[in-house]
Short mmCIF file of C-alpha atoms in Angstrom, two decimals:
data_model
loop_
_atom_site.label_atom_id
_atom_site.label_comp_id
_atom_site.label_asym_id
_atom_site.label_seq_id
_atom_site.Cartn_x
_atom_site.Cartn_y
_atom_site.Cartn_z
CA MET A 12 -11.44 3.85 -33.64
CA GLN A 13 -12.44 2.73 -30.35
CA PRO A 14 -11.85 -1.24 -30.29
CA GLN A 15 -15.18 -3.10 -30.83
CA GLN A 16 -16.44 -4.99 -27.33
CA GLY A 17 -16.24 -8.60 -27.40
CA THR A 18 -14.39 -9.30 -30.85
CA THR A 19 -11.57 -11.60 -29.63
CA PRO A 20 -11.99 -14.13 -27.07
CA GLY A 21 -9.85 -12.79 -24.43
CA GLU A 22 -10.11 -9.16 -24.43
CA ASP A 23 -12.78 -7.14 -21.92
CA ARG A 24 -15.29 -4.51 -23.17
CA TRP A 25 -12.56 -2.06 -24.38
CA GLY A 26 -10.15 -4.15 -26.08
CA SER A 27 -7.66 -5.23 -23.27
CA ARG A 28 -5.75 -8.35 -23.44
CA LEU A 29 -4.24 -7.24 -19.99
CA PRO A 30 -5.66 -8.09 -16.26
CA ARG A 31 -7.21 -4.53 -14.86
CA SER A 32 -5.71 -4.91 -11.86
CA LEU A 33 -4.54 -1.06 -10.97
CA GLY A 34 -6.66 0.90 -8.27
CA LEU A 35 -7.11 4.72 -8.41
CA PHE A 36 -3.99 4.83 -6.07
CA SER A 37 -1.77 2.94 -7.79
CA ALA A 38 -2.37 5.32 -11.01
CA ILE A 39 -2.06 8.08 -8.95
CA ALA A 40 1.47 6.61 -7.57
CA LEU A 41 2.26 6.00 -10.89
CA VAL A 42 1.50 9.46 -12.19
CA ILE A 43 4.04 10.42 -9.00
CA GLY A 44 6.67 7.69 -9.70
CA SER A 45 7.04 8.44 -13.26
CA THR A 46 7.28 12.47 -12.97
CA ILE A 47 10.03 12.83 -10.03
CA GLY A 48 13.40 11.47 -10.41
CA SER A 49 15.95 13.31 -10.35
CA GLY A 50 14.79 16.82 -12.28
CA ILE A 51 13.53 18.32 -8.45
CA PHE A 52 16.90 17.56 -7.54
CA ARG A 53 19.22 18.62 -9.79
CA VAL A 54 17.17 20.79 -12.38
CA PRO A 55 16.82 23.95 -9.66
CA ALA A 56 20.22 25.15 -10.14
CA ARG A 57 20.12 25.45 -13.92
CA ILE A 58 16.94 27.48 -13.83
CA ALA A 59 18.50 29.53 -11.04
CA ASP A 60 21.97 29.85 -13.91
CA GLN A 61 19.84 30.53 -16.93
CA VAL A 62 16.75 33.24 -15.30
CA PRO A 63 19.11 34.69 -12.49
CA ALA A 64 16.49 36.64 -10.64
CA ALA A 65 14.00 34.53 -7.78
CA LEU A 66 10.53 35.49 -8.68
CA PRO A 67 11.10 34.80 -12.40
CA MET A 68 12.75 31.52 -11.25
CA LEU A 69 9.87 29.99 -8.93
CA SER A 70 7.47 31.43 -11.96
CA VAL A 71 9.14 29.35 -14.72
CA TRP A 72 8.26 26.19 -12.49
CA ILE A 73 4.82 27.62 -12.23
CA VAL A 74 4.37 28.49 -16.23
CA GLY A 75 5.33 24.71 -16.44
CA GLY A 76 3.52 23.55 -14.09
CA ALA A 77 0.46 25.31 -16.11
CA LEU A 78 1.37 23.59 -18.90
CA ALA A 79 1.75 20.16 -17.49
CA LEU A 80 -1.73 20.76 -15.72
CA CYS A 81 -3.14 22.14 -19.21
CA GLY A 82 -2.00 18.66 -20.77
CA ALA A 83 -3.11 16.24 -17.85
CA LEU A 84 -6.50 17.98 -18.37
CA THR A 85 -6.40 17.42 -22.25
CA TYR A 86 -5.17 13.99 -21.88
CA ALA A 87 -7.96 12.81 -19.26
CA GLU A 88 -10.58 13.16 -22.10
CA LEU A 89 -8.67 11.07 -24.28
CA GLY A 90 -8.21 8.31 -21.61
CA GLY A 91 -11.75 8.16 -20.91
CA LEU A 92 -12.24 7.80 -24.73
CA PHE A 93 -9.18 5.27 -25.27
CA PRO A 94 -8.91 3.39 -22.04
CA ASN A 95 -6.47 0.85 -23.10
CA SER A 96 -2.59 0.31 -23.82
CA GLY A 97 -0.05 2.91 -25.37
CA GLY A 98 -1.08 6.69 -23.88
CA VAL A 99 0.51 9.10 -26.25
CA TYR A 100 0.75 6.21 -28.97
CA ARG A 101 -2.66 5.78 -28.91
CA TRP A 102 -4.33 9.15 -28.83
CA VAL A 103 -1.81 9.85 -31.99
CA LYS A 104 -2.54 6.99 -34.08
CA GLU A 105 -5.96 7.41 -33.30
CA GLY A 106 -6.03 11.12 -34.49
CA HIS A 107 -3.48 11.40 -37.20
CA GLY A 108 -3.08 7.92 -38.38
CA ASN A 109 -0.54 5.25 -38.72
CA LEU A 110 2.47 7.17 -39.52
CA ALA A 111 2.36 9.60 -36.89
CA GLY A 112 1.65 6.85 -34.26
CA PHE A 113 4.64 4.73 -35.79
CA LEU A 114 7.17 8.27 -35.41
CA TYR A 115 6.27 8.20 -31.96
CA GLY A 116 6.62 4.61 -31.19
CA TRP A 117 10.06 4.96 -32.92
CA SER A 118 11.53 7.82 -31.43
CA GLU A 119 10.55 6.15 -27.95
CA LEU A 120 12.40 3.05 -29.32
CA VAL A 121 15.57 4.63 -30.64
CA VAL A 122 15.62 7.04 -27.71
CA ILE A 123 13.78 8.67 -25.42
CA ARG A 124 12.18 5.72 -23.15
CA ALA A 125 16.34 3.97 -23.13
CA SER A 126 18.11 7.25 -22.70
CA SER A 127 15.86 7.91 -20.23
CA LEU A 128 16.10 4.96 -18.49
CA GLY A 129 19.69 4.85 -18.55
CA ALA A 130 19.70 8.86 -17.54
CA ILE A 131 17.71 7.96 -14.33
CA SER A 132 19.30 4.60 -13.17
CA THR A 133 22.79 6.28 -13.77
CA VAL A 134 21.76 8.85 -11.31
CA PHE A 135 20.89 6.37 -8.56
CA ALA A 136 24.23 4.54 -9.70
CA GLU A 137 26.62 7.74 -8.57
CA TYR A 138 24.71 8.32 -5.44
CA LEU A 139 24.88 4.44 -4.51
CA LEU A 140 28.57 4.42 -4.85
CA ARG A 141 28.72 8.02 -3.30
CA VAL A 142 26.78 6.08 0.04
CA ILE A 143 29.41 3.25 -0.24
CA HIS A 144 32.47 4.93 -0.48
CA GLY A 145 31.87 8.16 0.81
CA ARG A 146 32.98 10.30 -2.24
CA ALA A 147 31.44 10.73 -5.73
CA PRO A 148 32.68 8.24 -8.69
CA ALA A 149 34.85 9.56 -10.95
CA ASP A 150 33.39 10.49 -14.27
CA GLY A 151 32.98 7.75 -17.17
CA SER A 152 33.02 4.81 -14.17
CA LEU A 153 32.50 1.74 -15.46
CA SER A 154 31.14 0.93 -11.91
CA VAL A 155 28.03 3.37 -12.56
CA HIS A 156 27.56 1.78 -16.00
CA LEU A 157 27.81 -1.12 -14.43
CA VAL A 158 25.18 -0.55 -11.35
CA ALA A 159 22.93 1.59 -13.60
CA ALA A 160 22.64 -1.78 -15.89
CA GLY A 161 21.96 -4.04 -12.98
CA VAL A 162 19.10 -2.02 -11.90
CA ILE A 163 17.08 -1.74 -14.75
CA ALA A 164 17.62 -5.59 -15.11
CA VAL A 165 15.92 -5.38 -11.79
CA MET A 166 13.19 -3.48 -12.18
CA ALA A 167 12.58 -5.38 -15.68
CA ALA A 168 12.18 -8.64 -13.99
CA LEU A 169 10.07 -7.60 -11.54
CA ASN A 170 7.81 -6.14 -14.19
CA TYR A 171 8.22 -9.41 -16.21
CA VAL A 172 6.91 -11.73 -13.41
CA GLY A 173 3.58 -8.95 -12.36
CA VAL A 174 2.31 -5.90 -11.96
CA ARG A 175 1.65 -6.86 -8.19
CA TRP A 176 5.39 -6.50 -7.27
CA ALA A 177 6.50 -3.52 -9.76
CA SER A 178 3.30 -1.71 -8.25
CA VAL A 179 4.42 -2.46 -4.38
CA VAL A 180 7.73 -1.27 -5.29
CA VAL A 181 6.13 2.19 -7.35
CA ASN A 182 3.89 3.04 -4.24
CA LEU A 183 6.88 2.97 -1.72
CA THR A 184 8.90 4.90 -3.51
CA SER A 185 5.93 7.28 -4.54
CA ALA A 186 5.25 8.03 -1.36
CA GLY A 187 8.71 8.38 0.08
CA LYS A 188 10.33 10.75 -3.03
CA PHE A 189 7.29 12.69 -2.25
CA GLY A 190 7.02 12.84 1.87
CA ALA A 191 10.76 13.63 1.73
CA LEU A 192 10.13 16.62 -0.71
CA VAL A 193 6.92 17.42 1.97
CA LEU A 194 9.96 17.25 4.78
CA ILE A 195 12.48 19.90 2.95
CA PHE A 196 9.85 22.33 2.65
CA LEU A 197 8.50 21.66 6.47
CA GLY A 198 11.59 21.85 7.93
CA ALA A 199 12.89 24.86 5.51
CA TYR A 200 10.83 27.25 7.11
CA LEU A 201 10.46 25.12 11.01
CA ILE A 202 13.94 24.81 11.64
CA GLY A 203 15.73 26.53 9.07
CA ASP A 204 17.51 29.59 9.37
CA GLY A 205 16.68 30.81 5.79
CA SER A 206 15.29 34.84 4.75
CA PHE A 207 12.22 35.70 2.93
CA ALA A 208 14.26 38.72 1.66
CA ASN A 209 15.88 35.90 -0.51
CA PHE A 210 12.65 36.45 -2.98
CA THR A 211 13.43 39.47 -3.95
CA GLN A 212 16.75 38.93 -5.36
CA VAL A 213 17.85 39.97 -8.66
CA GLU A 214 21.10 38.57 -9.72
CA GLY A 215 21.00 39.34 -13.23
CA PRO A 216 18.95 40.31 -16.84
CA VAL A 217 15.97 37.80 -17.84
CA THR A 218 15.50 37.60 -21.11
CA ALA A 219 12.53 35.92 -23.09
CA GLY A 220 14.78 33.28 -24.77
CA ALA A 221 16.87 32.21 -21.48
CA PHE A 222 12.91 32.09 -20.28
CA GLY A 223 11.91 29.65 -22.59
CA LEU A 224 15.41 27.29 -22.22
CA SER A 225 14.70 27.06 -18.93
CA LEU A 226 11.09 25.82 -19.39
CA ILE A 227 12.39 22.97 -21.40
CA ALA A 228 14.46 22.02 -18.63
CA VAL A 229 11.53 22.23 -16.37
CA MET A 230 9.48 19.74 -18.56
CA TRP A 231 12.07 17.14 -18.39
CA ALA A 232 11.52 17.71 -14.16
CA TYR A 233 7.48 17.59 -15.57
CA ASP A 234 7.81 14.50 -18.04
CA GLY A 235 6.05 11.73 -17.36
CA PHE A 236 2.51 13.28 -16.14
CA ALA A 237 1.36 11.09 -19.36
CA ASP A 238 2.76 8.34 -18.42
CA LEU A 239 0.55 6.81 -16.60
CA ALA A 240 -2.26 6.49 -19.66
CA ARG A 241 0.25 3.65 -21.36
CA VAL A 242 -1.44 1.49 -18.74
CA GLY A 243 -4.73 2.19 -19.23
CA GLY A 244 -5.39 -1.21 -20.95
CA GLU A 245 -4.78 -2.54 -16.78
CA ILE A 246 -6.46 0.04 -14.42
CA ARG A 247 -9.88 -0.29 -13.18
CA ASP A 248 -12.82 1.25 -13.61
CA PRO A 249 -10.51 3.08 -15.97
CA GLU A 250 -13.41 5.80 -17.35
CA ARG A 251 -13.42 7.31 -14.15
CA ASN A 252 -10.00 6.36 -12.62
CA LEU A 253 -7.45 6.85 -15.68
CA PRO A 254 -8.46 10.86 -15.83
CA ARG A 255 -8.96 11.01 -11.94
CA ALA A 256 -5.48 9.66 -11.67
CA LEU A 257 -3.92 11.94 -14.36
CA VAL A 258 -5.16 15.13 -12.92
CA ILE A 259 -4.70 14.20 -8.87
CA GLY A 260 -1.08 13.02 -10.03
CA THR A 261 -0.07 15.94 -11.75
CA VAL A 262 -1.45 18.48 -8.98
CA ALA A 263 0.01 16.35 -6.42
CA ILE A 264 3.72 17.19 -8.36
CA ILE A 265 2.97 20.85 -9.05
CA GLY A 266 2.10 21.62 -5.27
CA VAL A 267 5.31 19.72 -3.87
CA TYR A 268 7.51 20.86 -6.66
CA LEU A 269 6.33 24.49 -6.06
CA ALA A 270 7.03 23.78 -2.32
CA ALA A 271 10.54 22.37 -3.06
CA ASN A 272 11.87 25.39 -4.76
CA ALA A 273 10.40 27.95 -2.55
CA ALA A 274 12.23 26.08 0.52
CA TYR A 275 15.19 25.79 -1.42
CA LEU A 276 14.80 29.55 -2.07
CA TYR A 277 14.38 30.03 1.64
CA LEU A 278 17.18 28.84 2.24
CA ILE A 279 20.09 29.27 0.01
CA PRO A 280 20.15 33.07 -2.15
CA VAL A 281 20.22 32.92 -5.95
CA ALA A 282 23.96 33.65 -6.77
CA GLN A 283 24.30 30.69 -4.39
CA MET A 284 21.89 28.54 -6.01
CA ARG A 285 23.25 28.98 -9.49
CA THR A 286 26.16 26.85 -8.73
CA SER A 287 24.80 24.65 -6.75
CA THR A 288 24.47 21.21 -8.68
CA LEU A 289 23.06 19.74 -5.77
CA VAL A 290 20.59 22.38 -4.21
CA ALA A 291 18.60 19.48 -2.47
CA ALA A 292 21.85 18.62 -0.15
CA ASP A 293 22.52 22.13 0.26
CA ALA A 294 19.30 22.41 1.45
CA ALA A 295 19.32 19.25 4.02
CA GLN A 296 23.08 20.17 4.95
CA LEU A 297 22.03 23.48 6.22
CA LEU A 298 19.33 22.37 7.98
CA VAL A 299 20.60 19.39 10.04
CA GLY A 300 24.36 19.18 9.09
CA ARG A 301 26.41 16.81 7.40
CA VAL A 302 23.91 14.07 7.87
CA GLY A 303 21.67 16.14 5.75
CA VAL A 304 23.77 15.08 2.97
CA GLY A 305 23.17 11.49 3.62
CA LEU A 306 19.53 11.82 4.08
CA VAL A 307 19.20 13.56 0.70
CA SER A 308 20.97 10.84 -1.22
CA LEU A 309 18.96 8.47 -0.03
CA ALA A 310 15.95 10.36 -1.03
CA VAL A 311 17.76 10.61 -4.08
CA MET A 312 18.13 7.15 -4.57
CA VAL A 313 14.65 6.25 -3.82
CA SER A 314 13.31 8.54 -6.18
CA THR A 315 15.55 7.31 -9.39
CA LEU A 316 14.89 3.90 -8.42
CA GLY A 317 10.92 4.55 -8.17
CA ALA A 318 11.44 6.32 -11.17
CA VAL A 319 13.01 3.67 -13.34
CA ALA A 320 10.48 0.97 -11.84
CA SER A 321 7.89 3.57 -13.47
CA VAL A 322 9.30 4.09 -16.66
CA MET A 323 10.14 0.26 -17.11
CA PHE A 324 6.09 -0.03 -15.62
CA THR A 325 4.43 1.74 -18.44
CA SER A 326 7.19 2.19 -21.75
CA PRO A 327 6.61 -1.83 -22.91
CA ARG A 328 2.97 -1.09 -23.22
CA ILE A 329 3.55 1.06 -26.14
CA PHE A 330 5.44 -1.55 -28.11
CA PHE A 331 3.28 -4.03 -26.94
CA ALA A 332 -0.18 -1.44 -28.48
CA MET A 333 2.00 -0.91 -31.70
CA ALA A 334 2.33 -5.07 -32.13
CA ASP A 335 -1.22 -5.33 -31.32
CA ASP A 336 -1.98 -2.66 -33.73
CA GLY A 337 0.31 -4.08 -36.75
CA LEU A 338 2.84 -1.55 -36.32
CA PHE A 339 5.55 -3.58 -35.13
CA PHE A 340 6.57 -7.04 -34.76
CA ARG A 341 3.60 -9.27 -34.01
CA SER A 342 5.70 -11.30 -31.05
CA LEU A 343 5.61 -8.19 -29.08
CA ALA A 344 2.23 -8.15 -28.49
CA ARG A 345 2.29 -11.56 -26.46
CA VAL A 346 1.29 -11.87 -23.30
CA HIS A 347 2.85 -14.06 -20.88
CA PRO A 348 0.82 -16.81 -20.00
CA ARG A 349 1.46 -17.50 -16.23
CA PHE A 350 2.46 -13.52 -15.39
CA GLN A 351 0.22 -11.72 -17.64
CA THR A 352 2.23 -9.16 -18.67
CA PRO A 353 3.83 -8.18 -21.85
CA SER A 354 6.82 -9.83 -21.42
CA ARG A 355 8.53 -9.35 -24.96
CA SER A 356 8.25 -5.73 -24.38
CA ILE A 357 9.63 -5.60 -21.51
CA VAL A 358 12.62 -7.75 -22.39
CA LEU A 359 13.11 -5.20 -25.57
CA THR A 360 12.46 -2.17 -23.59
CA ALA A 361 14.92 -3.31 -20.31
CA GLY A 362 17.50 -4.67 -23.47
CA MET A 363 17.92 -1.38 -25.11
CA ALA A 364 17.96 0.95 -21.97
CA VAL A 365 20.73 -1.40 -20.61
CA LEU A 366 22.83 -1.44 -24.17
CA PHE A 367 22.30 2.47 -24.25
CA VAL A 368 23.53 2.86 -20.57
CA LEU A 369 26.51 0.63 -21.04
CA PHE A 370 28.14 2.63 -23.75
CA LEU A 371 26.52 6.48 -23.55
CA ASP A 372 26.91 9.35 -21.26
CA PHE A 373 23.32 10.97 -20.62
CA GLU A 374 23.82 13.94 -18.20
CA ALA A 375 23.44 16.12 -21.77
CA LEU A 376 20.45 14.77 -23.08
CA SER A 377 18.00 15.75 -20.58
CA ASP A 378 16.68 18.44 -23.43
CA THR A 379 16.63 15.58 -26.53
CA PHE A 380 14.51 13.50 -24.45
CA VAL A 381 12.17 15.92 -24.44
CA LEU A 382 12.26 17.95 -27.65
CA ALA A 383 11.79 14.44 -28.96
CA THR A 384 8.64 13.73 -26.75
CA TRP A 385 6.97 17.36 -27.04
CA PRO A 386 6.11 17.39 -30.72
CA PHE A 387 4.04 14.16 -29.86
CA TYR A 388 2.83 15.71 -26.84
CA ALA A 389 1.09 18.73 -29.00
CA LEU A 390 0.15 16.14 -31.58
CA ALA A 391 -1.76 13.87 -28.94
CA ALA A 392 -3.69 16.79 -27.39
CA ALA A 393 -4.92 18.25 -31.08
CA SER A 394 -6.62 14.77 -31.26
CA VAL A 395 -9.21 15.99 -29.06
CA PHE A 396 -10.16 18.32 -31.73
CA VAL A 397 -9.67 16.14 -34.71
CA LEU A 398 -11.64 13.06 -32.95
CA ARG A 399 -14.60 15.91 -31.93
CA ALA A 400 -14.89 16.67 -34.98
CA ARG A 401 -14.35 13.03 -36.86
CA ALA A 402 -16.47 11.22 -34.37
CA PRO A 403 -18.65 13.73 -32.36
CA GLU A 404 -20.57 9.88 -31.76
CA LEU A 405 -17.88 8.45 -29.52
CA ARG A 406 -18.75 8.11 -25.75
CA ARG A 407 -16.68 10.35 -24.14
CA PRO A 408 -16.92 9.65 -20.04
CA VAL A 409 -14.57 13.04 -19.51
CA ARG A 410 -14.12 15.94 -21.26
CA VAL A 411 -11.57 18.45 -21.37
CA VAL A 412 -12.53 21.21 -18.57
CA GLY A 413 -12.17 25.12 -20.46
CA TYR A 414 -12.13 23.41 -23.72
CA PRO A 415 -11.11 24.98 -26.25
CA VAL A 416 -8.60 26.64 -24.63
CA VAL A 417 -6.99 24.36 -22.32
CA PRO A 418 -5.83 21.91 -24.87
CA ALA A 419 -5.42 25.43 -27.29
CA LEU A 420 -2.80 26.64 -24.75
CA PHE A 421 -1.11 23.17 -24.63
CA ILE A 422 -0.58 23.38 -27.83
CA LEU A 423 0.59 26.84 -28.13
CA ALA A 424 3.13 26.78 -25.51
CA ALA A 425 4.17 23.35 -26.86
CA THR A 426 4.74 24.90 -30.21
CA ALA A 427 6.54 27.65 -28.54
CA MET A 428 8.89 25.69 -26.40
CA ILE A 429 10.22 23.97 -29.64
CA VAL A 430 10.46 27.14 -31.73
CA ASN A 431 12.31 28.54 -28.75
CA ALA A 432 15.00 25.40 -28.91
CA LEU A 433 15.50 25.73 -32.32
CA ALA A 434 16.11 29.72 -32.30
CA ARG A 435 18.53 28.98 -28.96
CA ASP A 436 19.85 25.57 -29.30
CA ALA A 437 19.57 24.81 -32.79
CA ASP A 438 22.23 21.71 -32.76
CA ARG A 439 19.94 19.88 -30.06
CA ALA A 440 17.39 20.32 -30.85
CA LEU A 441 17.71 19.49 -35.24
CA LEU A 442 19.26 16.26 -33.32
CA ALA A 443 16.33 15.76 -31.93
CA PHE A 444 14.32 16.08 -35.12
CA GLY A 445 16.74 13.82 -36.88
CA LEU A 446 15.77 10.91 -34.70
CA ILE A 447 12.08 11.27 -35.41
CA VAL A 448 12.37 11.77 -39.05
CA SER A 449 14.94 8.73 -39.60
CA GLY A 450 11.82 6.96 -38.78
CA LEU A 451 10.27 7.36 -42.05
CA PRO A 452 11.98 5.09 -43.85
CA ALA A 453 11.68 2.57 -41.05
CA TYR A 454 8.09 2.73 -41.36
CA ALA A 455 8.26 2.84 -45.32
CA LEU A 456 10.60 -0.56 -44.78
CA TRP A 457 7.96 -1.62 -42.22
CA ARG A 458 5.10 -1.71 -44.85
CA ARG A 459 7.07 -3.45 -47.58
CA PHE A 460 8.30 -6.02 -45.69
CA GLY A 461 6.48 -6.25 -42.15
CA GLY A 462 3.64 -4.16 -41.66
CA PRO A 463 0.10 -5.02 -43.00
#
């Protein structure tokens, strides 16, 4: 279950073959960098449209943050228990077996990570071209696809040649995007001409179903809090730093998201926010005029660039860990002899993402990413219960705060969100689950022709 210490030359006592070069600050930056992308700059308008009342709208972000924190607290125990590469893949496999682990890796390969990288890099490309040309690029513009593919390739190259350069980009962009959201919050209340009366506005009915669907969109903005664990095999003092970074990073994200939404609402009434697809730009324009739009465009570019760098940093470790376990092509477990990175897994991840971004439109797929990921997030959390019952003797440097309530709440909330999506948006939910189920014949073929 846990890797045997010192069983293979080149492994450390936790079973990792990759150098442990990431400290606590870099680990926290990875949590922030993987999570804060384009969501906080776009999702608020969608939430205001689905939940057209100020306080319920803010409560969606609070509930989503509480759910993410429950997940981070739960994963802190699992991260301390298995401080090596793979993250959710590792926890699902250890708790529920090879098939479950393979299905998660398959879902990440065929849609989740490639599409996520494509979507984030597309937003970067749109804003960059808007700044260059002074206007938004046309829908389906070839230049958007090419710039997005180029960003993915550059971030992949940085990760290929070593953790150091990639972590520098992640650290700088994480600080930049976090700082930009803090400045929007401070600017709103120090120099903004807003109104606290906006917090009492009700523009329409709020239903439980609409609240549940809006929660899916919010979890797209929060998605990424678990990504750090994929690089658990490269974190120094992982039994201590990995759980701490998960919790500290998640709490920081919750705080800055709530602050940003409070600033948006103070400046922009709910009725106007419902149609404000670029709500952060509108808020900045109210603060400092037209220059604010340019500043927010720059902030979004920094944010999305950092998110691409972070996701490209963490995602290849899923396929690296699968290959190490014999659940994927062994060649993908290769560590580059000079750069000490999972080089072939990085190339695979980048190649899939470039393929997707060149030929597909990603704007409507964020819910599909969430719906394909969250069943596995729930399974990973359930592994806490399974492993405590099956292997109570394992060393657990960290235990879930509030066990068993906190992991149970996380699992129940994730399940309720998925069931609500099936009831309210069945086509998209079935697409996500269909992609997961397509891994069953792939696993059968792997076991027959490629697996151990």
